[in-house]
């Protein structure tokens, strides 16, 4: 059973989900409207908690975790200390830290700053940490990003939110649908969409979005102590495979795996394959 818990992290009420026992794996979700720990990693709760202690935290102003009083958006860099505090609050160390999408930036930065906390790092399909090409090839994925994360339209209804995911997600079962509906309703009730409609330009313009990774991620990757597993989607137009491979080449101890028939949410679309790679990487066969 996936149980929601509540803990204070530096005075911030923080929600997280936990199931299983054994070596802890902490999962960090991305930053789209409605994202939270449970709906993002339900396939991992179902597939890994027999062997691992699976934990997924709701980051700042996502899920059930406190929103800032001024309702201003906290970017991926601003979420790093909260995650560090969360890991410390659970008295964890030398964990496996998994980040998807913008959660990968947070995970990588935590591993850079606190190697005592992170022994292994898993990065899942993330434009937030993958280098740009620096040429005309960047135009296609930048346009795809702007289309995928366009909050200029009115907030979608619950069915408008769920239906596209059903159509594009290869493993959209009843448990995922229930979790997605719960996440949507909580995000609506807490006014999350309005926060996304007032994002600063550096969060919406891909040419500015890369500044944080260039300053806080890339210069430190060759010093990264955590062994790193990179699992990438073949079919995500916002972050083509070649960018993931460029990321892998910057990290000394990095394994790179490319999975077909997977969009942005690779941990859902190819949940069994992702879980198998994580198990094998830890020395456990299926």
C-alpha positions as YAML, in Angstrom:
chain: A
units: angstrom
residues:
- id: 1
  name: UNK
  ca: [0.00, 0.00, 0.00]
- id: 2
  name: UNK
  ca: [1.34, 3.43, -0.98]
- id: 3
  name: UNK
  ca: [0.96, 5.56, 2.14]
- id: 4
  name: UNK
  ca: [1.18, 9.36, 2.26]
- id: 5
  name: UNK
  ca: [3.16, 10.79, 5.15]
- id: 6
  name: UNK
  ca: [3.76, 14.31, 6.42]
- id: 7
  name: UNK
  ca: [6.98, 15.73, 7.86]
- id: 8
  name: UNK
  ca: [8.38, 19.17, 8.62]
- id: 9
  name: UNK
  ca: [11.49, 20.09, 6.64]
- id: 10
  name: UNK
  ca: [12.92, 23.35, 7.92]
- id: 11
  name: UNK
  ca: [9.42, 24.43, 8.91]
- id: 12
  name: UNK
  ca: [7.94, 23.44, 5.54]
- id: 13
  name: UNK
  ca: [5.14, 20.91, 5.73]
- id: 14
  name: UNK
  ca: [6.27, 18.21, 3.31]
- id: 15
  name: UNK
  ca: [4.28, 15.30, 1.91]
- id: 16
  name: UNK
  ca: [5.89, 12.08, 0.80]
- id: 17
  name: UNK
  ca: [4.92, 8.54, -0.09]
- id: 18
  name: UNK
  ca: [6.64, 5.39, 1.04]
- id: 19
  name: UNK
  ca: [6.35, 1.65, 0.57]
- id: 20
  name: UNK
  ca: [8.61, -1.36, 0.99]
- id: 21
  name: UNK
  ca: [11.77, -2.02, 2.97]
- id: 22
  name: UNK
  ca: [15.46, -2.37, 2.22]
- id: 23
  name: UNK
  ca: [17.90, -0.03, 0.52]
- id: 24
  name: UNK
  ca: [16.25, 3.41, 0.17]
- id: 25
  name: UNK
  ca: [15.56, 4.91, -3.23]
- id: 26
  name: UNK
  ca: [14.26, 8.49, -3.20]
- id: 27
  name: UNK
  ca: [12.36, 9.65, -6.30]
- id: 28
  name: UNK
  ca: [12.01, 13.27, -7.45]
- id: 29
  name: UNK
  ca: [9.19, 14.15, -9.84]
- id: 30
  name: UNK
  ca: [9.20, 16.72, -12.61]
- id: 31
  name: UNK
  ca: [7.61, 20.16, -12.58]
- id: 32
  name: UNK
  ca: [4.54, 20.05, -14.83]
- id: 33
  name: UNK
  ca: [1.07, 21.07, -13.67]
- id: 34
  name: UNK
  ca: [-0.35, 18.30, -11.47]
- id: 35
  name: UNK
  ca: [2.96, 16.52, -10.93]
- id: 36
  name: UNK
  ca: [3.50, 14.80, -7.60]
- id: 37
  name: UNK
  ca: [5.43, 11.90, -6.12]
- id: 38
  name: UNK
  ca: [2.72, 9.25, -6.18]
- id: 39
  name: UNK
  ca: [1.37, 9.71, -9.71]
- id: 40
  name: UNK
  ca: [4.86, 10.16, -11.18]
- id: 41
  name: UNK
  ca: [6.31, 6.96, -9.72]
- id: 42
  name: UNK
  ca: [3.39, 4.62, -9.14]
- id: 43
  name: UNK
  ca: [5.01, 2.05, -11.46]
- id: 44
  name: UNK
  ca: [8.11, 2.10, -9.29]
- id: 45
  name: UNK
  ca: [6.10, 1.71, -6.09]
- id: 46
  name: UNK
  ca: [4.39, -1.29, -7.67]
- id: 47
  name: UNK
  ca: [7.55, -2.80, -9.14]
- id: 48
  name: UNK
  ca: [10.40, -2.07, -6.73]
- id: 49
  name: UNK
  ca: [9.00, -2.02, -3.19]
- id: 50
  name: UNK
  ca: [9.46, -5.79, -2.79]
- id: 51
  name: UNK
  ca: [13.22, -5.20, -2.69]
- id: 52
  name: UNK
  ca: [13.73, -1.51, -1.89]
- id: 53
  name: UNK
  ca: [12.39, 1.16, 0.43]
- id: 54
  name: UNK
  ca: [10.70, 3.31, -2.22]
- id: 55
  name: UNK
  ca: [10.17, 6.96, -1.25]
- id: 56
  name: UNK
  ca: [8.76, 9.77, -3.40]
- id: 57
  name: UNK
  ca: [8.64, 13.31, -2.06]
- id: 58
  name: UNK
  ca: [6.37, 16.13, -3.20]
- id: 59
  name: UNK
  ca: [8.72, 19.02, -3.91]
- id: 60
  name: UNK
  ca: [8.01, 22.66, -3.07]
- id: 61
  name: UNK
  ca: [4.54, 23.79, -4.25]
- id: 62
  name: UNK
  ca: [3.73, 20.36, -5.68]
- id: 63
  name: UNK
  ca: [1.35, 17.73, -4.37]
- id: 64
  name: UNK
  ca: [0.65, 18.09, -0.67]
- id: 65
  name: UNK
  ca: [3.82, 19.99, 0.24]
- id: 66
  name: UNK
  ca: [3.41, 23.59, 1.40]
- id: 67
  name: UNK
  ca: [3.18, 26.32, -1.18]
- id: 68
  name: UNK
  ca: [5.06, 29.59, -0.66]
- id: 69
  name: UNK
  ca: [2.89, 32.24, 0.99]
- id: 70
  name: UNK
  ca: [3.43, 34.63, -1.92]
- id: 71
  name: UNK
  ca: [2.50, 31.89, -4.44]
- id: 72
  name: UNK
  ca: [5.58, 32.69, -6.51]
- id: 73
  name: UNK
  ca: [7.17, 29.90, -8.51]
- id: 74
  name: UNK
  ca: [10.25, 28.25, -7.02]
- id: 75
  name: UNK
  ca: [12.55, 27.02, -9.77]
- id: 76
  name: UNK
  ca: [14.54, 23.78, -9.85]
- id: 77
  name: UNK
  ca: [17.58, 25.36, -8.19]
- id: 78
  name: UNK
  ca: [15.36, 26.66, -5.41]
- id: 79
  name: UNK
  ca: [14.09, 23.14, -4.65]
- id: 80
  name: UNK
  ca: [17.54, 21.68, -3.95]
- id: 81
  name: UNK
  ca: [17.91, 22.63, -0.27]
- id: 82
  name: UNK
  ca: [14.41, 21.39, 0.49]
- id: 83
  name: UNK
  ca: [15.28, 17.95, -0.90]
- id: 84
  name: UNK
  ca: [18.56, 17.89, 1.04]
- id: 85
  name: UNK
  ca: [16.63, 18.76, 4.19]
- id: 86
  name: UNK
  ca: [14.11, 16.04, 3.44]
- id: 87
  name: UNK
  ca: [16.79, 13.36, 3.08]
- id: 88
  name: UNK
  ca: [18.38, 14.51, 6.32]
- id: 89
  name: UNK
  ca: [15.02, 14.60, 8.12]
- id: 90
  name: UNK
  ca: [14.52, 10.93, 7.28]
- id: 91
  name: UNK
  ca: [18.05, 10.25, 8.57]
- id: 92
  name: UNK
  ca: [19.13, 8.76, 5.25]
- id: 93
  name: UNK
  ca: [22.58, 8.64, 3.68]
- id: 94
  name: UNK
  ca: [24.29, 6.97, 0.73]
- id: 95
  name: UNK
  ca: [20.93, 6.57, -0.98]
- id: 96
  name: UNK
  ca: [19.98, 6.06, -4.59]
- id: 97
  name: UNK
  ca: [18.46, 9.34, -5.79]
- id: 98
  name: UNK
  ca: [16.27, 9.26, -8.90]
- id: 99
  name: UNK
  ca: [15.14, 12.35, -10.79]
- id: 100
  name: UNK
  ca: [12.75, 12.64, -13.71]
- id: 101
  name: UNK
  ca: [12.54, 15.72, -15.93]
- id: 102
  name: UNK
  ca: [13.22, 18.78, -13.72]
- id: 103
  name: UNK
  ca: [13.62, 16.39, -10.81]
- id: 104
  name: UNK
  ca: [16.80, 15.21, -12.54]
- id: 105
  name: UNK
  ca: [18.32, 18.70, -12.17]
- id: 106
  name: UNK
  ca: [17.50, 18.69, -8.46]
- id: 107
  name: UNK
  ca: [18.86, 15.14, -8.05]
- id: 108
  name: UNK
  ca: [22.10, 15.95, -9.88]
- id: 109
  name: UNK
  ca: [22.64, 19.13, -7.89]
- id: 110
  name: UNK
  ca: [22.03, 17.31, -4.59]
- id: 111
  name: UNK
  ca: [24.57, 14.65, -5.63]
- id: 112
  name: UNK
  ca: [27.08, 17.37, -6.51]
- id: 113
  name: UNK
  ca: [26.65, 19.23, -3.23]
- id: 114
  name: UNK
  ca: [26.22, 16.28, -0.88]
- id: 115
  name: UNK
  ca: [28.10, 13.16, -1.96]
- id: 116
  name: UNK
  ca: [27.70, 11.89, 1.60]
- id: 117
  name: UNK
  ca: [23.97, 11.57, 0.99]
- id: 118
  name: UNK
  ca: [23.97, 10.15, -2.55]
- id: 119
  name: UNK
  ca: [25.83, 6.97, -3.55]
- id: 120
  name: UNK
  ca: [23.93, 6.34, -6.77]
- id: 121
  name: UNK
  ca: [22.18, 8.71, -9.15]
- id: 122
  name: UNK
  ca: [19.52, 7.86, -11.73]
- id: 123
  name: UNK
  ca: [18.51, 10.44, -14.33]
- id: 124
  name: UNK
  ca: [15.36, 9.88, -16.37]
- id: 125
  name: UNK
  ca: [14.72, 11.76, -19.65]
- id: 126
  name: UNK
  ca: [15.45, 15.34, -18.66]
- id: 127
  name: UNK
  ca: [16.01, 18.47, -20.70]
- id: 128
  name: UNK
  ca: [16.94, 20.15, -17.41]
- id: 129
  name: UNK
  ca: [20.32, 18.40, -17.32]
- id: 130
  name: UNK
  ca: [21.09, 17.53, -20.94]
- id: 131
  name: UNK
  ca: [23.31, 19.80, -23.05]
- id: 132
  name: UNK
  ca: [22.02, 21.70, -26.04]
- id: 133
  name: UNK
  ca: [23.58, 20.99, -29.44]
- id: 134
  name: UNK
  ca: [24.66, 24.55, -29.99]
- id: 135
  name: UNK
  ca: [23.49, 24.54, -33.61]
- id: 136
  name: UNK
  ca: [20.35, 24.44, -35.74]
- id: 137
  name: UNK
  ca: [19.26, 21.13, -34.20]
- id: 138
  name: UNK
  ca: [18.23, 22.98, -31.06]
- id: 139
  name: UNK
  ca: [15.32, 24.67, -32.81]
- id: 140
  name: UNK
  ca: [13.19, 21.50, -33.00]
- id: 141
  name: UNK
  ca: [13.38, 20.48, -29.34]
- id: 142
  name: UNK
  ca: [13.01, 24.07, -28.14]
- id: 143
  name: UNK
  ca: [9.79, 24.44, -30.12]
- id: 144
  name: UNK
  ca: [8.56, 21.11, -28.76]
- id: 145
  name: UNK
  ca: [9.25, 22.31, -25.21]
- id: 146
  name: UNK
  ca: [7.35, 25.54, -25.72]
- id: 147
  name: UNK
  ca: [4.35, 23.63, -27.03]
- id: 148
  name: UNK
  ca: [4.44, 21.01, -24.28]
- id: 149
  name: UNK
  ca: [4.69, 23.55, -21.45]
- id: 150
  name: UNK
  ca: [2.35, 26.25, -22.73]
- id: 151
  name: UNK
  ca: [0.24, 27.59, -19.86]
- id: 152
  name: UNK
  ca: [-1.21, 30.54, -21.75]
- id: 153
  name: UNK
  ca: [-4.51, 28.71, -22.31]
- id: 154
  name: UNK
  ca: [-7.21, 28.36, -19.65]
- id: 155
  name: UNK
  ca: [-6.72, 25.55, -17.14]
- id: 156
  name: UNK
  ca: [-7.82, 22.20, -18.60]
- id: 157
  name: UNK
  ca: [-10.78, 20.37, -17.11]
- id: 158
  name: UNK
  ca: [-10.11, 17.09, -15.36]
- id: 159
  name: UNK
  ca: [-11.03, 15.09, -18.46]
- id: 160
  name: UNK
  ca: [-8.96, 17.38, -20.69]
- id: 161
  name: UNK
  ca: [-6.04, 16.72, -18.36]
- id: 162
  name: UNK
  ca: [-6.50, 12.95, -18.16]
- id: 163
  name: UNK
  ca: [-7.49, 12.06, -21.76]
- id: 164
  name: UNK
  ca: [-4.24, 13.10, -23.51]
- id: 165
  name: UNK
  ca: [-2.27, 11.08, -20.97]
- id: 166
  name: UNK
  ca: [-4.44, 8.06, -21.62]
- id: 167
  name: UNK
  ca: [-3.83, 8.47, -25.34]
- id: 168
  name: UNK
  ca: [-0.06, 8.91, -25.12]
- id: 169
  name: UNK
  ca: [0.93, 6.84, -22.08]
- id: 170
  name: UNK
  ca: [1.50, 3.22, -22.92]
- id: 171
  name: UNK
  ca: [0.73, 1.84, -19.44]
- id: 172
  name: UNK
  ca: [-2.20, 3.91, -18.23]
- id: 173
  name: UNK
  ca: [-3.90, 1.54, -15.77]
- id: 174
  name: UNK
  ca: [-6.58, 2.16, -13.17]
- id: 175
  name: UNK
  ca: [-4.09, 2.79, -10.38]
- id: 176
  name: UNK
  ca: [-2.31, 5.47, -12.41]
- id: 177
  name: UNK
  ca: [-5.57, 7.08, -13.47]
- id: 178
  name: UNK
  ca: [-6.73, 7.27, -9.86]
- id: 179
  name: UNK
  ca: [-3.43, 8.83, -8.78]
- id: 180
  name: UNK
  ca: [-3.51, 11.32, -11.68]
- id: 181
  name: UNK
  ca: [-7.06, 12.38, -10.85]
- id: 182
  name: UNK
  ca: [-6.15, 12.87, -7.19]
- id: 183
  name: UNK
  ca: [-3.10, 14.91, -8.18]
- id: 184
  name: UNK
  ca: [-5.13, 17.06, -10.59]
- id: 185
  name: UNK
  ca: [-7.82, 17.82, -8.02]
- id: 186
  name: UNK
  ca: [-5.31, 18.79, -5.37]
- id: 187
  name: UNK
  ca: [-3.39, 21.02, -7.80]
- id: 188
  name: UNK
  ca: [-6.63, 22.77, -8.82]
- id: 189
  name: UNK
  ca: [-7.74, 23.25, -5.21]
- id: 190
  name: UNK
  ca: [-4.38, 24.80, -4.32]
- id: 191
  name: UNK
  ca: [-4.24, 27.17, -7.30]
- id: 192
  name: UNK
  ca: [-1.19, 25.61, -8.91]
- id: 193
  name: UNK
  ca: [-2.19, 26.42, -12.50]
- id: 194
  name: UNK
  ca: [-2.27, 30.13, -11.69]
- id: 195
  name: UNK
  ca: [1.34, 29.86, -10.46]
- id: 196
  name: UNK
  ca: [2.35, 28.30, -13.78]
- id: 197
  name: UNK
  ca: [0.59, 31.07, -15.70]
- id: 198
  name: UNK
  ca: [2.91, 33.64, -14.11]
- id: 199
  name: UNK
  ca: [6.22, 31.87, -14.72]
- id: 200
  name: UNK
  ca: [9.22, 34.15, -15.32]
- id: 201
  name: UNK
  ca: [10.68, 34.18, -18.82]
- id: 202
  name: UNK
  ca: [13.72, 32.11, -17.83]
- id: 203
  name: UNK
  ca: [11.34, 29.21, -17.14]
- id: 204
  name: UNK
  ca: [9.44, 29.47, -20.44]
- id: 205
  name: UNK
  ca: [12.15, 30.47, -22.91]
- id: 206
  name: UNK
  ca: [14.33, 27.42, -23.67]
- id: 207
  name: UNK
  ca: [17.27, 29.61, -24.62]
- id: 208
  name: UNK
  ca: [17.25, 31.08, -21.10]
- id: 209
  name: UNK
  ca: [16.23, 27.85, -19.39]
- id: 210
  name: UNK
  ca: [19.65, 26.30, -20.02]
- id: 211
  name: UNK
  ca: [21.49, 28.96, -17.99]
- id: 212
  name: UNK
  ca: [21.07, 27.16, -14.65]
- id: 213
  name: UNK
  ca: [22.43, 23.87, -15.96]
- id: 214
  name: UNK
  ca: [25.40, 25.63, -17.54]
- id: 215
  name: UNK
  ca: [26.25, 27.28, -14.21]
- id: 216
  name: UNK
  ca: [25.27, 24.69, -11.60]
- id: 217
  name: UNK
  ca: [25.44, 21.27, -13.31]
- id: 218
  name: UNK
  ca: [27.88, 20.96, -16.23]
- id: 219
  name: UNK
  ca: [31.01, 22.38, -14.54]
- id: 220
  name: UNK
  ca: [30.76, 19.74, -11.79]
- id: 221
  name: UNK
  ca: [29.80, 16.57, -13.62]
- id: 222
  name: UNK
  ca: [33.36, 15.36, -14.10]
- id: 223
  name: UNK
  ca: [33.76, 15.49, -10.31]
- id: 224
  name: UNK
  ca: [30.54, 13.60, -9.60]
- id: 225
  name: UNK
  ca: [31.20, 10.82, -7.09]
- id: 226
  name: UNK
  ca: [27.86, 9.05, -7.41]
- id: 227
  name: UNK
  ca: [27.68, 6.21, -9.90]
- id: 228
  name: UNK
  ca: [25.15, 7.32, -12.48]
- id: 229
  name: UNK
  ca: [22.50, 5.49, -14.48]
- id: 230
  name: UNK
  ca: [20.89, 7.44, -17.33]
- id: 231
  name: UNK
  ca: [17.66, 6.07, -18.83]
- id: 232
  name: UNK
  ca: [16.35, 7.97, -21.84]
- id: 233
  name: UNK
  ca: [13.22, 7.98, -24.00]
- id: 234
  name: UNK
  ca: [13.61, 7.46, -27.71]
- id: 235
  name: UNK
  ca: [10.34, 9.21, -28.58]
- id: 236
  name: UNK
  ca: [10.35, 12.42, -26.53]
- id: 237
  name: UNK
  ca: [10.64, 15.35, -28.95]
- id: 238
  name: UNK
  ca: [11.46, 17.78, -26.12]
- id: 239
  name: UNK
  ca: [14.74, 16.03, -25.37]
- id: 240
  name: UNK
  ca: [16.12, 13.87, -28.20]
- id: 241
  name: UNK
  ca: [18.36, 10.87, -27.40]
- id: 242
  name: UNK
  ca: [21.50, 12.60, -28.65]
- id: 243
  name: UNK
  ca: [21.20, 15.14, -25.84]
- id: 244
  name: UNK
  ca: [21.03, 12.36, -23.27]
- id: 245
  name: UNK
  ca: [24.12, 10.77, -24.78]
- id: 246
  name: UNK
  ca: [25.95, 14.11, -24.60]
- id: 247
  name: UNK
  ca: [25.09, 14.19, -20.90]
- id: 248
  name: UNK
  ca: [26.43, 10.66, -20.38]
- id: 249
  name: UNK
  ca: [29.71, 11.62, -22.02]
- id: 250
  name: UNK
  ca: [30.23, 14.34, -19.39]
- id: 251
  name: UNK
  ca: [30.03, 11.91, -16.45]
- id: 252
  name: UNK
  ca: [32.94, 9.56, -15.72]
- id: 253
  name: UNK
  ca: [30.93, 6.66, -14.32]
- id: 254
  name: UNK
  ca: [27.71, 6.73, -16.30]
- id: 255
  name: UNK
  ca: [25.72, 3.98, -17.98]
- id: 256
  name: UNK
  ca: [23.31, 5.09, -20.70]
- id: 257
  name: UNK
  ca: [20.21, 3.17, -21.79]
- id: 258
  name: UNK
  ca: [17.80, 4.20, -24.54]
- id: 259
  name: UNK
  ca: [14.26, 2.78, -24.45]
- id: 260
  name: UNK
  ca: [11.94, 2.80, -27.44]
- id: 261
  name: UNK
  ca: [8.15, 3.27, -27.31]
- id: 262
  name: UNK
  ca: [8.48, 5.80, -24.52]
- id: 263
  name: UNK
  ca: [7.58, 9.46, -24.31]
- id: 264
  name: UNK
  ca: [8.53, 11.96, -21.65]
- id: 265
  name: UNK
  ca: [7.27, 9.88, -18.72]
- id: 266
  name: UNK
  ca: [9.59, 6.96, -19.39]
- id: 267
  name: UNK
  ca: [9.15, 5.60, -15.85]
- id: 268
  name: UNK
  ca: [5.46, 5.10, -16.67]
- id: 269
  name: UNK
  ca: [5.54, 4.24, -20.37]
- id: 270
  name: UNK
  ca: [8.26, 1.65, -19.84]
- id: 271
  name: UNK
  ca: [7.90, 1.08, -16.11]
- id: 272
  name: UNK
  ca: [8.89, -2.58, -16.15]
- id: 273
  name: UNK
  ca: [12.00, -1.89, -18.22]
- id: 274
  name: UNK
  ca: [13.03, 1.04, -16.00]
- id: 275
  name: UNK
  ca: [12.49, -1.06, -12.88]
- id: 276
  name: UNK
  ca: [14.50, -3.92, -14.34]
- id: 277
  name: UNK
  ca: [17.41, -1.61, -15.17]
- id: 278
  name: UNK
  ca: [17.38, -0.19, -11.64]
- id: 279
  name: UNK
  ca: [17.26, -3.68, -10.11]
- id: 280
  name: UNK
  ca: [20.06, -5.01, -12.28]
- id: 281
  name: UNK
  ca: [22.19, -1.93, -11.59]
- id: 282
  name: UNK
  ca: [21.86, -2.64, -7.87]
- id: 283
  name: UNK
  ca: [22.77, -6.28, -8.36]
- id: 284
  name: UNK
  ca: [19.26, -7.72, -8.10]
- id: 285
  name: UNK
  ca: [17.81, -9.73, -10.96]
- id: 286
  name: UNK
  ca: [14.07, -9.93, -11.57]
...
